[in-house]
Amino acid sequence: IGKILRPSEAPSADSFERGEKIHVWSESRQEWLLGVVQEIFLTDTKTEGFDVPAGSLKVLSQTGVKWILPADRQRMVRKVQAPSELDL
């Protein structure tokens, strides 16, 4: 019998990898910017003087470093989509 995953343990469609290129929402510019995932925090952590909850991302874009909390991931970060044949 397989292990039943709780929602917090199940792989999510919005999971990211360190070094992955992403789009980051800029509140100041009101547009999506190209960025990269610098760190992924899988457990509650203390880093750079901050308490960082599990599921947070540290991302870099042309506007600088941004910390994305788990509650904000869906609206602030999205995967970069590869162009399809229809887009060419």
Tab-separated table of C-alpha atoms in Angstrom:
chain	number	residue	atom	x	y	z
A	1	ILE	CA	0.000	0.000	0.000
A	2	GLY	CA	1.405	3.390	-1.001
A	3	LYS	CA	1.822	6.298	1.350
A	4	ILE	CA	-1.058	8.763	1.265
A	5	LEU	CA	0.247	12.292	0.896
A	6	ARG	CA	-1.307	15.192	2.731
A	7	PRO	CA	-1.904	18.251	0.510
A	8	SER	CA	1.183	19.949	1.968
A	9	GLU	CA	3.339	16.947	0.979
A	10	ALA	CA	1.933	16.307	-2.474
A	11	PRO	CA	3.993	17.567	-5.405
A	12	SER	CA	2.412	20.719	-6.730
A	13	ALA	CA	2.150	21.977	-10.277
A	14	ASP	CA	3.817	25.205	-9.188
A	15	SER	CA	6.977	23.617	-7.806
A	16	PHE	CA	10.201	25.295	-8.824
A	17	GLU	CA	13.880	24.394	-9.004
A	18	ARG	CA	16.918	26.392	-7.963
A	19	GLY	CA	18.297	28.182	-11.029
A	20	GLU	CA	15.004	27.897	-12.928
A	21	LYS	CA	14.013	30.869	-15.075
A	22	ILE	CA	10.645	32.264	-14.047
A	23	HIS	CA	8.367	35.256	-14.401
A	24	VAL	CA	8.083	37.430	-11.280
A	25	TRP	CA	5.268	39.947	-10.820
A	26	SER	CA	6.536	43.479	-10.149
A	27	GLU	CA	4.093	45.523	-8.080
A	28	SER	CA	6.004	48.739	-8.835
A	29	ARG	CA	6.070	48.190	-12.602
A	30	GLN	CA	2.755	46.334	-12.827
A	31	GLU	CA	4.241	43.759	-15.201
A	32	TRP	CA	5.840	40.329	-15.310
A	33	LEU	CA	9.648	40.364	-15.296
A	34	LEU	CA	12.062	37.593	-16.172
A	35	GLY	CA	13.776	36.224	-13.086
A	36	VAL	CA	15.539	33.227	-11.633
A	37	VAL	CA	14.950	31.141	-8.498
A	38	GLN	CA	17.922	31.621	-6.171
A	39	GLU	CA	16.727	29.599	-3.181
A	40	ILE	CA	13.850	27.300	-2.265
A	41	PHE	CA	13.036	26.840	1.406
A	42	LEU	CA	11.475	23.435	2.046
A	43	THR	CA	11.436	23.827	5.834
A	44	ASP	CA	10.987	26.757	8.197
A	45	THR	CA	14.381	28.450	8.224
A	46	LYS	CA	16.206	31.416	9.669
A	47	THR	CA	18.441	33.023	7.029
A	48	GLU	CA	19.930	36.461	6.484
A	49	GLY	CA	18.309	37.560	9.757
A	50	PHE	CA	14.776	36.587	8.666
A	51	ASP	CA	12.405	33.824	9.734
A	52	VAL	CA	11.496	32.206	6.419
A	53	PRO	CA	8.499	29.849	6.318
A	54	ALA	CA	8.615	26.554	4.453
A	55	GLY	CA	7.538	26.920	0.835
A	56	SER	CA	9.118	30.367	0.398
A	57	LEU	CA	11.225	31.332	-2.612
A	58	LYS	CA	14.076	33.803	-2.962
A	59	VAL	CA	14.085	35.110	-6.532
A	60	LEU	CA	16.169	37.590	-8.501
A	61	SER	CA	14.903	39.833	-11.302
A	62	GLN	CA	16.056	43.095	-12.874
A	63	THR	CA	14.513	44.949	-9.928
A	64	GLY	CA	16.550	42.957	-7.405
A	65	VAL	CA	15.952	40.191	-4.879
A	66	LYS	CA	12.412	39.381	-3.792
A	67	TRP	CA	11.224	36.964	-1.107
A	68	ILE	CA	8.035	35.164	-2.119
A	69	LEU	CA	5.987	33.741	0.750
A	70	PRO	CA	3.955	30.564	0.189
A	71	ALA	CA	0.648	32.453	0.246
A	72	ASP	CA	1.901	34.745	-2.549
A	73	ARG	CA	3.500	32.172	-4.853
A	74	GLN	CA	0.474	31.632	-7.078
A	75	ARG	CA	-0.004	35.327	-7.850
A	76	MET	CA	3.654	36.480	-7.811
A	77	VAL	CA	5.589	33.746	-9.627
A	78	ARG	CA	4.898	31.687	-12.717
A	79	LYS	CA	6.836	29.315	-14.887
A	80	VAL	CA	8.328	30.533	-18.150
A	81	GLN	CA	6.450	28.782	-20.915
A	82	ALA	CA	8.430	27.454	-23.869
A	83	PRO	CA	7.032	28.696	-27.168
A	84	SER	CA	4.927	26.173	-29.011
A	85	GLU	CA	4.787	25.721	-32.766
A	86	LEU	CA	1.603	27.800	-32.723
A	87	ASP	CA	3.518	30.754	-31.238
A	88	LEU	CA	6.164	30.755	-33.967
